[in-house]
Coordinates of N, CA and C and ligand atoms in Angstrom, one line a residue:
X1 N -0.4 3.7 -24.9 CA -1.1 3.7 -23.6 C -0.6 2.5 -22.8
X2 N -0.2 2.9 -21.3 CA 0.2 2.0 -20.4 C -1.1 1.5 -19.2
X3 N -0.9 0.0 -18.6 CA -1.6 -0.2 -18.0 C -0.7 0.1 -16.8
X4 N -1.0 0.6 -15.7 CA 0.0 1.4 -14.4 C -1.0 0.7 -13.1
X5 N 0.0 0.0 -12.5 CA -0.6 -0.2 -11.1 C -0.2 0.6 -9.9
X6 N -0.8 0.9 -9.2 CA 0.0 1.9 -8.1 C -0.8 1.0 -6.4
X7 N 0.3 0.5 -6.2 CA 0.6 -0.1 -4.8 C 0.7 1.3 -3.8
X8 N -0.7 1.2 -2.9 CA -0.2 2.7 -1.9 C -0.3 1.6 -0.7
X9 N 0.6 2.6 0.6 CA 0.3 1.7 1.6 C 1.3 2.5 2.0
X10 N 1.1 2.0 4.1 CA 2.5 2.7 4.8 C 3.0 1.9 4.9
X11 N 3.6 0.9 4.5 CA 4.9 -0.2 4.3 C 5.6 0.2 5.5
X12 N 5.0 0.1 7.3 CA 6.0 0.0 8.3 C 6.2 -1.1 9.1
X13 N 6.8 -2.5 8.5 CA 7.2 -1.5 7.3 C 7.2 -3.1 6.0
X14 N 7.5 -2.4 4.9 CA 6.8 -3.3 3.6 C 7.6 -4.6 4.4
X15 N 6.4 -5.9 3.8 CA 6.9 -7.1 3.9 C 6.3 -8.3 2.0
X16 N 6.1 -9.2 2.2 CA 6.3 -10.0 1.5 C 4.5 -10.3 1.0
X17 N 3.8 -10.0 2.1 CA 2.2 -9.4 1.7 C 1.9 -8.7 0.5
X18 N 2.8 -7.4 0.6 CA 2.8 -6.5 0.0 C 3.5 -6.8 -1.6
X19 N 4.5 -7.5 -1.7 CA 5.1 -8.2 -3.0 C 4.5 -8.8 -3.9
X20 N 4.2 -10.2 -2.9 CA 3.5 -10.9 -3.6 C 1.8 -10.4 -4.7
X21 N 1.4 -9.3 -3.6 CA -0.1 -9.0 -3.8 C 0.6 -8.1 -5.5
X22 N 1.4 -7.1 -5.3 CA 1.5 -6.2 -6.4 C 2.4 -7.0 -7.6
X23 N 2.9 -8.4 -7.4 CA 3.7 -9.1 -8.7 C 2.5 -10.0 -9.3
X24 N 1.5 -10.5 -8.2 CA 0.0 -10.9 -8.9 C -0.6 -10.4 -9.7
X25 N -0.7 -8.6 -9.1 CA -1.7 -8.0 -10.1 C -1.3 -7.9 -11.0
X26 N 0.2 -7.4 -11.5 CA 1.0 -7.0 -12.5 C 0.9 -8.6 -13.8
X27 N 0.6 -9.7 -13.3 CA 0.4 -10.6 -13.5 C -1.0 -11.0 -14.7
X28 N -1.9 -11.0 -13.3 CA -3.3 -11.0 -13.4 C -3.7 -10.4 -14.9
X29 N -3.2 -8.8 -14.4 CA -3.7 -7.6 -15.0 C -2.9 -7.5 -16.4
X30 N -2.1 -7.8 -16.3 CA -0.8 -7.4 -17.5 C -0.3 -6.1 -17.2
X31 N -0.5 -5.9 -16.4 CA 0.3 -4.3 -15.6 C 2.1 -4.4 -16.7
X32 N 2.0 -2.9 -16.8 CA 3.4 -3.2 -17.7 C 4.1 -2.3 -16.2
X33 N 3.8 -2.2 -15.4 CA 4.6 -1.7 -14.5 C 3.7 -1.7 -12.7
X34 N 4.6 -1.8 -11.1 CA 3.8 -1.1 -10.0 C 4.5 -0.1 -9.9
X35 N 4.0 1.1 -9.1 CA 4.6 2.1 -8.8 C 4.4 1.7 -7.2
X36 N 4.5 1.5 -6.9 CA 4.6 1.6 -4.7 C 4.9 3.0 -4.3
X37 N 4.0 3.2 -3.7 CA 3.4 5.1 -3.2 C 3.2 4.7 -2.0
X38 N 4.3 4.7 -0.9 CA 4.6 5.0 0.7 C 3.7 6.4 0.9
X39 N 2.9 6.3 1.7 CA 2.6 7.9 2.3 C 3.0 8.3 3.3
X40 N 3.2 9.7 3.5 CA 3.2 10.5 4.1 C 3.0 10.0 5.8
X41 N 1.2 10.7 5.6 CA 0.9 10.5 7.2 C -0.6 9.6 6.8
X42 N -1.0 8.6 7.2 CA -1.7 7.5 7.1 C -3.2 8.3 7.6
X43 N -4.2 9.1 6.8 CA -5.4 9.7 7.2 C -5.8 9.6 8.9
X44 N -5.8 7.9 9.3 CA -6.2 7.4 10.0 C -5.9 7.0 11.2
X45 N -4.5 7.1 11.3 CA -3.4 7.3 12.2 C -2.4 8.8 12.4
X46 N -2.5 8.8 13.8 CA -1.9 9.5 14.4 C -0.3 9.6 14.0
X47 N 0.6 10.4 13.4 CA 2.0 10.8 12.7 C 3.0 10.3 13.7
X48 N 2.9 10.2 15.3 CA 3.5 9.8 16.0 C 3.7 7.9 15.8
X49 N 2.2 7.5 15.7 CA 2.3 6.2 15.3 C 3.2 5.6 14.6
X50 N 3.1 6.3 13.4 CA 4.0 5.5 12.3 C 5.8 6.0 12.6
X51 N 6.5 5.3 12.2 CA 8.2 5.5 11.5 C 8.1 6.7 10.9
X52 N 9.4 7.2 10.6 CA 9.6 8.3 9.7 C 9.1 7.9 8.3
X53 N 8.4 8.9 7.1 CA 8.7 8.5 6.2 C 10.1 8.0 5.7
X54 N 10.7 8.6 5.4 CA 11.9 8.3 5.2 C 12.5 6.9 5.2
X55 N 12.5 6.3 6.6 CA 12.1 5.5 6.7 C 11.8 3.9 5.8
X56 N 10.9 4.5 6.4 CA 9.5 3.7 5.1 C 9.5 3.5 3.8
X57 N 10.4 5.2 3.2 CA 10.5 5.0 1.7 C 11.2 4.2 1.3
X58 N 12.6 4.7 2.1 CA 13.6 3.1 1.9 C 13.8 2.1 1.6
X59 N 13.0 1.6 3.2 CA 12.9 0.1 3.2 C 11.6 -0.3 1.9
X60 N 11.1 0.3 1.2 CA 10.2 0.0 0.5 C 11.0 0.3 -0.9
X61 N 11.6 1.1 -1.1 CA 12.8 1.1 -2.3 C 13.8 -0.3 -2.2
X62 N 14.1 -0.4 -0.9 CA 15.0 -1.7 -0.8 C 14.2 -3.1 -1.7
X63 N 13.0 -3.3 -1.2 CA 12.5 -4.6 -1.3 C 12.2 -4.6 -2.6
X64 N 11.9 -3.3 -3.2 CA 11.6 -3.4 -5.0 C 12.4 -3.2 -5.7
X65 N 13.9 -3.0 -5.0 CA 14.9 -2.2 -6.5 C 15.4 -3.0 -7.5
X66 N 15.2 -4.8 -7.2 CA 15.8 -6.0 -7.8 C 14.7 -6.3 -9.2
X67 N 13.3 -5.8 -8.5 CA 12.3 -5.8 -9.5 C 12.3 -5.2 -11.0
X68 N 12.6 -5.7 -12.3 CA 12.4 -4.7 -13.3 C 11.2 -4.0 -13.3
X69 N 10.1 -4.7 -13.3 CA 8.7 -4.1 -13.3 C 8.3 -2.9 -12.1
X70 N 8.3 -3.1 -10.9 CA 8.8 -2.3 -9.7 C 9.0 -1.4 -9.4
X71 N 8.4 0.3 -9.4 CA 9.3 1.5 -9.1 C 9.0 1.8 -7.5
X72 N 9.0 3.0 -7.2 CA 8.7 3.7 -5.8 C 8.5 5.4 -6.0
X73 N 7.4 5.9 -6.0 CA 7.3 7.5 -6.0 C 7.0 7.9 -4.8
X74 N 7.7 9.0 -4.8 CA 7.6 10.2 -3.6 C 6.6 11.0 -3.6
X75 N 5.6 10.6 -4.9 CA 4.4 11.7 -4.9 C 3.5 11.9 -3.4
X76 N 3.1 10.9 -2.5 CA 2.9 11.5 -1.1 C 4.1 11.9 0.4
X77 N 5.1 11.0 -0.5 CA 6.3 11.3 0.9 C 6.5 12.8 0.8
X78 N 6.6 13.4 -0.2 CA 6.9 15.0 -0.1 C 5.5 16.1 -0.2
X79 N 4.0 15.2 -0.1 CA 3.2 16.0 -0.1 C 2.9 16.1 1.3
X80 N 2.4 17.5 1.7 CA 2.7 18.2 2.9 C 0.8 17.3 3.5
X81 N 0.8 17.1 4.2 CA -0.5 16.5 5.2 C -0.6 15.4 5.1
X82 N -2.2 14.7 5.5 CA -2.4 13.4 5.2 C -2.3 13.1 3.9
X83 N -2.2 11.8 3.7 CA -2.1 11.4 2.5 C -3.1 10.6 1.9
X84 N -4.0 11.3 0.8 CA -5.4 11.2 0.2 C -5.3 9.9 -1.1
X85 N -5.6 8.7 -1.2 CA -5.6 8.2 -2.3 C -6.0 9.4 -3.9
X86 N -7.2 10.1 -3.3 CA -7.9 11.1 -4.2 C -6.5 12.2 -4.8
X87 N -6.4 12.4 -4.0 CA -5.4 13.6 -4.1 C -4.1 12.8 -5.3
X88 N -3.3 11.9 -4.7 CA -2.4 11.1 -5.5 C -2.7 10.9 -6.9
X89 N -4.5 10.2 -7.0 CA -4.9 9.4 -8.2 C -5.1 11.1 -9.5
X90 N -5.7 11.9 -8.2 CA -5.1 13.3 -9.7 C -4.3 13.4 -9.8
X91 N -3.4 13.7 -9.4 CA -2.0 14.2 -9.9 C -1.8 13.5 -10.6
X92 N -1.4 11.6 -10.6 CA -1.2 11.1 -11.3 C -1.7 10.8 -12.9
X93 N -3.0 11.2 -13.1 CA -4.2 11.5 -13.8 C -3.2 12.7 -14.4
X94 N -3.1 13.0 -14.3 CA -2.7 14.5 -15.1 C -1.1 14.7 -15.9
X95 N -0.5 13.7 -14.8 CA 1.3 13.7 -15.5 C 0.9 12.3 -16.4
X96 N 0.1 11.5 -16.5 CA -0.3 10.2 -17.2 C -1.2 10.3 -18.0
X97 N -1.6 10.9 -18.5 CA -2.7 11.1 -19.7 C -3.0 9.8 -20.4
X98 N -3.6 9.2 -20.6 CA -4.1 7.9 -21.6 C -3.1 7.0 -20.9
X99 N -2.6 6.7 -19.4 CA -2.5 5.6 -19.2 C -3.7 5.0 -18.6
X100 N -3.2 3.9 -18.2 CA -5.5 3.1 -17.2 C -4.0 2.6 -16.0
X101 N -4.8 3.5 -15.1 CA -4.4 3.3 -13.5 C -5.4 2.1 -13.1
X102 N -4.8 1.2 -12.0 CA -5.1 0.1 -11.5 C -4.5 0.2 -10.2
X103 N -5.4 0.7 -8.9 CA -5.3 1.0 -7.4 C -5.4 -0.4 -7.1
X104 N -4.2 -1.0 -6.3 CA -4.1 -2.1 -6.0 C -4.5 -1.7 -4.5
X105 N -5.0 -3.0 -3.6 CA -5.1 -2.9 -2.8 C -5.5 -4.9 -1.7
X106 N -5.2 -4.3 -0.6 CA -5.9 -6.2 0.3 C -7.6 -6.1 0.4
X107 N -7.7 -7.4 0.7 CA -9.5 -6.9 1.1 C -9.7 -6.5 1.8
X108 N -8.4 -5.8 2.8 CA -9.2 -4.9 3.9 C -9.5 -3.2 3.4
X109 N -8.5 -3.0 2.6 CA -8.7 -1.7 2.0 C -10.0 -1.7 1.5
X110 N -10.0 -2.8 1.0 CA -11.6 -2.7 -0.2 C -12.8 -2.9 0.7
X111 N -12.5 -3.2 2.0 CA -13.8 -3.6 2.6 C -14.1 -1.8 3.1
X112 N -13.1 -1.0 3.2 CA -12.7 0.2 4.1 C -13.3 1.2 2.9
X113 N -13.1 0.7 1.3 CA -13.7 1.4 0.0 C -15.0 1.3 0.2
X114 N -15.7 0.2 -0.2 CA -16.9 0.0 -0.5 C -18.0 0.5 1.2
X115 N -16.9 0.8 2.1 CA -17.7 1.5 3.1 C -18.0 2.9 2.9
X116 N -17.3 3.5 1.6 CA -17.1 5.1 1.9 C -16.3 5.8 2.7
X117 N -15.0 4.9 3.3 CA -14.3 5.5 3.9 C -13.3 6.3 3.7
X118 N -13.0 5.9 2.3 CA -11.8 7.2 1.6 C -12.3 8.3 1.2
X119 N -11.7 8.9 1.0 CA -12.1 10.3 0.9 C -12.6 10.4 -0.5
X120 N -13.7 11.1 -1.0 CA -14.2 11.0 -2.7 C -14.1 9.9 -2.9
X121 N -14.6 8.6 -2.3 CA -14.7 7.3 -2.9 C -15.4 7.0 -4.3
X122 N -16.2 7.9 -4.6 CA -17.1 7.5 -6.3 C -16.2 8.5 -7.0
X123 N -16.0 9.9 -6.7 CA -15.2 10.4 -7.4 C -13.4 9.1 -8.0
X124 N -12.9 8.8 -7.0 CA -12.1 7.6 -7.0 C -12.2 6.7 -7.6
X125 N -13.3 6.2 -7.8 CA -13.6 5.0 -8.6 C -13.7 5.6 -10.0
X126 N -14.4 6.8 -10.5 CA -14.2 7.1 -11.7 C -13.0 7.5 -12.0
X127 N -11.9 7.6 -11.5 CA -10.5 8.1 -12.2 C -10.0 6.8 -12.2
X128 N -9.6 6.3 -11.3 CA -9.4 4.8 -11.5 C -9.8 3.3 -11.3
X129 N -8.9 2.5 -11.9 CA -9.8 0.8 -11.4 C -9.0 0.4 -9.9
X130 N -10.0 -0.4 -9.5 CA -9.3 -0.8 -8.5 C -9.3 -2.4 -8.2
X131 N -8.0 -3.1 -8.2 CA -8.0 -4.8 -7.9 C -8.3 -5.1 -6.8
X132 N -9.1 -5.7 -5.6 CA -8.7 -6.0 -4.6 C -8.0 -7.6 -4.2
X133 N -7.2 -7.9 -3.5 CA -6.2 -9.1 -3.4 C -7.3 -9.5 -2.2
X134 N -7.3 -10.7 -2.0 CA -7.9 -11.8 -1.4 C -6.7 -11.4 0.3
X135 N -7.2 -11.2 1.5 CA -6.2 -11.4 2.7 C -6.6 -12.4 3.6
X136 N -5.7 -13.1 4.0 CA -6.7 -13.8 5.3 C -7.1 -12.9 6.7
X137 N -8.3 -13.5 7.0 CA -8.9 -12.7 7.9 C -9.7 -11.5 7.5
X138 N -10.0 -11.3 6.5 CA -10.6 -10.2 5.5 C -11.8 -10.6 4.3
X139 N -12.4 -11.0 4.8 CA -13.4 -11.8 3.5 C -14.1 -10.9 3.0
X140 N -14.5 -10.8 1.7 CA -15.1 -10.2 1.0 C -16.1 -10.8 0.6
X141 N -17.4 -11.1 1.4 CA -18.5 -11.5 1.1 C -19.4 -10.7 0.3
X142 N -20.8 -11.2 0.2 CA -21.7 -10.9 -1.1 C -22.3 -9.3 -0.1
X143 N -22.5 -9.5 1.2 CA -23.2 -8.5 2.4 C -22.6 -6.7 2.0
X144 N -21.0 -6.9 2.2 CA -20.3 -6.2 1.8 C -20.7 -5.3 0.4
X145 N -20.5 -6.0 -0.6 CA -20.8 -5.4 -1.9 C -22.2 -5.0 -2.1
X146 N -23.4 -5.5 -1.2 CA -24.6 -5.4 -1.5 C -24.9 -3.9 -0.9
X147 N -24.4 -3.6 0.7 CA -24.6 -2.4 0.9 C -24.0 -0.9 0.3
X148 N -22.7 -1.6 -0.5 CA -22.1 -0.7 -1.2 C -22.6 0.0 -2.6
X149 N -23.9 -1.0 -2.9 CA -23.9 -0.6 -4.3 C -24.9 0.4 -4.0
X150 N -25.8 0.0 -3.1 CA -26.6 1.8 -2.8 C -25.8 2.8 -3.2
X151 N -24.4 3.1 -2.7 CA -24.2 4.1 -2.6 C -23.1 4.4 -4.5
X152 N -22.4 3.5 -4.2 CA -21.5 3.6 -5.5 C -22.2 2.6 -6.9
X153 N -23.0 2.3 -6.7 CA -23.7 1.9 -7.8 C -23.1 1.2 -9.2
X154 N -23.0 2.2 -10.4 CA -22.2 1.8 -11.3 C -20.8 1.9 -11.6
X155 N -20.6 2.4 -10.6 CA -18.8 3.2 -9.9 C -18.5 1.7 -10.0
X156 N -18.8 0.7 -9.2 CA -18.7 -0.8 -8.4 C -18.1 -1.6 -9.8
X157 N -18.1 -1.3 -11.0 CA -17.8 -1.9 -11.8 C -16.2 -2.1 -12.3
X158 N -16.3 -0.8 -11.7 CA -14.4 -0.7 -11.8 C -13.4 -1.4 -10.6
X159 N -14.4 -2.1 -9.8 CA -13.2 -2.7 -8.8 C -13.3 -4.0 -9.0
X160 N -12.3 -4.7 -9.6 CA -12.2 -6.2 -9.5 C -11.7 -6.9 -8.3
X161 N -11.3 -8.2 -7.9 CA -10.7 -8.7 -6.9 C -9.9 -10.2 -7.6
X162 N -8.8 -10.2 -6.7 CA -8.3 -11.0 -7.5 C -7.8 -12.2 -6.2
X163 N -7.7 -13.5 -6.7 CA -7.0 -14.5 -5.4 C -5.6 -14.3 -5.2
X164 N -4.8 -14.5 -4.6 CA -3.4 -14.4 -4.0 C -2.7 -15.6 -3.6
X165 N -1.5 -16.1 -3.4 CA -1.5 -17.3 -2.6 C -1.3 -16.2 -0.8
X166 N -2.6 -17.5 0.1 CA -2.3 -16.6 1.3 C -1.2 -16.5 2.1
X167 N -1.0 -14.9 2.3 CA 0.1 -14.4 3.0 C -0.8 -13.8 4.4
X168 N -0.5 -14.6 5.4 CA -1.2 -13.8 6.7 C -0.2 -13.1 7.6
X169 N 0.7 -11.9 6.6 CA 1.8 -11.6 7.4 C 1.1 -9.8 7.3
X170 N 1.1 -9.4 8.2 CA 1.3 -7.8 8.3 C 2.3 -7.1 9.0
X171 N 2.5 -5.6 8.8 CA 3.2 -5.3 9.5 C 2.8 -4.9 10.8
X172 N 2.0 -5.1 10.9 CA 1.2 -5.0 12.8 C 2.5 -6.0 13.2
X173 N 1.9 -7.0 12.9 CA 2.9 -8.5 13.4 C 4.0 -8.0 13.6
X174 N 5.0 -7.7 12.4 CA 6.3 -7.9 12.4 C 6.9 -6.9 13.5
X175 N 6.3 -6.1 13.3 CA 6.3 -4.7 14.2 C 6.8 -5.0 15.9
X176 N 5.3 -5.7 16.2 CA 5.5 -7.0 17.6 C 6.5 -8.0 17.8
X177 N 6.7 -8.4 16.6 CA 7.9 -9.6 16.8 C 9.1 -8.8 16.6
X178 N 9.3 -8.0 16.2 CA 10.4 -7.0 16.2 C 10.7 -6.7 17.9
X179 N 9.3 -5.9 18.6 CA 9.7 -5.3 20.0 C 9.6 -6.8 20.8
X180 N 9.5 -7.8 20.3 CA 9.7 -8.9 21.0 C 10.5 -9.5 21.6
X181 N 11.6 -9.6 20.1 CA 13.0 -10.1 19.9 C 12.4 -11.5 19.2
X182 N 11.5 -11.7 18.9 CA 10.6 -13.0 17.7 C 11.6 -12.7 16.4
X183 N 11.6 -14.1 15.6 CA 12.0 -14.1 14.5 C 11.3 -13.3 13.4
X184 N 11.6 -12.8 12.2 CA 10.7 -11.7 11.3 C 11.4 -12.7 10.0
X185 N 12.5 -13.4 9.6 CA 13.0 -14.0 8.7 C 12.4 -14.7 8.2
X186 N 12.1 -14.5 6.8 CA 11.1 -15.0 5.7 C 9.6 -14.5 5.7
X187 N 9.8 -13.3 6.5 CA 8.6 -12.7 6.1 C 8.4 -11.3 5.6
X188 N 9.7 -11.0 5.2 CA 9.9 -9.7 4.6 C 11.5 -9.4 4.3
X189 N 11.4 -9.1 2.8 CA 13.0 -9.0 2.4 C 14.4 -9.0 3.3
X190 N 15.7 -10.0 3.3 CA 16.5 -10.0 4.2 C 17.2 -8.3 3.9
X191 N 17.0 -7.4 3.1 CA 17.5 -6.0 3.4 C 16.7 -5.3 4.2
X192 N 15.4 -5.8 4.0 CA 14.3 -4.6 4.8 C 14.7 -5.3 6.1
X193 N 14.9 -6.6 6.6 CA 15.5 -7.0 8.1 C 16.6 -6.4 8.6
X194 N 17.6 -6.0 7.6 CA 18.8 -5.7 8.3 C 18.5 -3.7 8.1
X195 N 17.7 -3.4 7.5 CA 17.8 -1.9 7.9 C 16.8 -1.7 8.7
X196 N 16.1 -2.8 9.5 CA 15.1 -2.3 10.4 C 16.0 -2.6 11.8
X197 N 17.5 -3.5 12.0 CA 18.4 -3.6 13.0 C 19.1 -2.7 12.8
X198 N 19.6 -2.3 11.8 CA 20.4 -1.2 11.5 C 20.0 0.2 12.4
X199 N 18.7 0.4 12.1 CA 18.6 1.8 12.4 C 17.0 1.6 14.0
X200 N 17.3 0.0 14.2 CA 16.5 -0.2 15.5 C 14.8 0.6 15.3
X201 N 14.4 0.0 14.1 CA 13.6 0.6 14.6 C 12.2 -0.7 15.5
X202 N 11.3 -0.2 15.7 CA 10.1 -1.3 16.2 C 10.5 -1.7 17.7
X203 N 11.9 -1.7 18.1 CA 12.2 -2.4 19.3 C 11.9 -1.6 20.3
X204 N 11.5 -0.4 20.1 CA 11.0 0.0 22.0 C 12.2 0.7 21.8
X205 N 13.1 0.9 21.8 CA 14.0 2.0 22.4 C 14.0 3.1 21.8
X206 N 14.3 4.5 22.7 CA 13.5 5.8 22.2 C 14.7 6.4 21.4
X207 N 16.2 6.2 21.5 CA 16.4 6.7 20.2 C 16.4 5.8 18.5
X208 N 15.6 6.4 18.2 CA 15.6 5.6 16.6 C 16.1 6.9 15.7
X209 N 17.0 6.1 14.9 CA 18.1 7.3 14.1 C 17.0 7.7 12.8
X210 N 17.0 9.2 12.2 CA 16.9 9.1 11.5 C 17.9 8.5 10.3
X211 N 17.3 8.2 9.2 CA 17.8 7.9 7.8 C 19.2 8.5 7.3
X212 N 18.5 9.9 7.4 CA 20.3 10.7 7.2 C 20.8 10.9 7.7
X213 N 20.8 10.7 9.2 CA 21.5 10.8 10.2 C 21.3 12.5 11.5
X214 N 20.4 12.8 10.3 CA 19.9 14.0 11.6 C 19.5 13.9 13.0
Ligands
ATP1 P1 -0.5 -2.6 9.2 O1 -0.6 -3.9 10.0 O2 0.5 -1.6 9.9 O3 -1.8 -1.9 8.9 P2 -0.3 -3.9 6.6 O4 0.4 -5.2 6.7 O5 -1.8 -3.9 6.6 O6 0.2 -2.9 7.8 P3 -0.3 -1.6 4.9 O7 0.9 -0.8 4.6 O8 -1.4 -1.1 5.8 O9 0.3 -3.0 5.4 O10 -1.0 -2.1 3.5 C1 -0.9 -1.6 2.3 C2 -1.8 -2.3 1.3 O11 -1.3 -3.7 1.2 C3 -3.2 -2.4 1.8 O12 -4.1 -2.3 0.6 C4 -3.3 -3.8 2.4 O13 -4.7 -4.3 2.3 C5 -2.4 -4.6 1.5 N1 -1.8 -5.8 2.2 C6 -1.0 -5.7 3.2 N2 -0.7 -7.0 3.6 C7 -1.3 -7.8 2.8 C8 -1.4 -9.3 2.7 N3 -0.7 -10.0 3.5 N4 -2.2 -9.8 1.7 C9 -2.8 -9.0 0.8 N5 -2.8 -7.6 0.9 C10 -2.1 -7.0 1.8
MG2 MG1 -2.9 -2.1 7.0

């Protein structure tokens, strides 16, 4: 039996947030492995919003492939719609039998959990655990968890949180300082910088290539 972390997020695109939080848990937790699960189409956002998957998968394969511990699955890049934590954590559930999944996540996800905002949130908590990483600007006060437990009750026991050193970098930011012409260096792997010039993406200009060149 393996302890399995699975890093989901739209990594548009992944930066050093994202690293640090999933080498902590793997840490913390004794994770014998993260899997990093790029989705699809972000429930919550509009498809036009985000980059290509493709994209995304990439530069998110780029920033982990040095990692031994480290993978990247296509289990939502090739699943057709939005992309469900619920949905993912079965499937996963089913090809992993007697592994213990660990849904990593920032405190903003977990503040967006303990609201009921994913989809089958208690169902979710019973299939898996979930860590949540400390973010700045995201606090996880006692308010939070108090009105959560009405609803998810003894569910609440499967979600830990864990400290981080703070990273107040997202990709909102980089995104901006990208269509800026702002520096992005040292805040997200020097390959994921050079395939985000490479293939222009974030800068405003309306052709952005795809990946394979279609
Ligand atoms: P965006 O600004 O586009 O929402 P983001 O930086 O929040 O991007 P996501 O892909 O939305 O990145 O996040 C994926 C997961 O990583 C989420 O659970 C999020 O809370 C977590 N995360 C992202 N950045 C950090 C960070 N700096 N510290 C801790 N957790 C983070
Ligand atoms: Mg986010």
């Amino acid at each position: 039996m393996s302890k399995i972390g699975i890093m989901g997020g739209t990594f548009d695109p992944i930066h050093y947030g994202h690293l640090v939080t999933a080498g902590e848990a793997r840490w913390q937790f004794e994770l014998s492995q993260v899997v990093f699960v790029p989705n699809r189409h972000p429930p919550h956002k509009e498809p036009r919003e985000v980059s290509d998957p493709e994209h995304r998968y990439l530069m998110t394969f780029l920033a982990t492939v040095t990692n031994a511990h480290f993978t990247v699955s296509r289990i939502e890049i090739d699943r057709p719609g939005p992309s469900y934590a619920i949905d993912t954590i079965r499937e996963l559930r089913r090809t992993r039998d007697g592994d213990d999944l660990y849904y990593i996540t920032g405190a903003d996800a977990l503040q967006q959990i303990l609201h009921g905002e994913w989809r089958e949130t208690e169902q979710l908590l019973g299939l898996c655990r979930f860590i949540a990483a400390s973010r700045p600007g995201y606090p996880v006060d006692s308010s939070v968890w108090s009105s959560a437990n009405h609803r998810l009750g003894e569910r609440l026991r499967n979600v830990q949180t864990m400290e981080i050193p703070a990273m107040a970098i997202s990709s909102t930011d980089i995104r901006a300082r990208v269509r800026d012409g702002r520096p992005v260096k040292y805040l997200l792997p020097e390959a994921v910088e050079e395939y985000i010039a490479k293939h222009r993406l974030y800068s405003g200009m309306p052709a952005e290539t795809h990946p394979r060149g279609a």
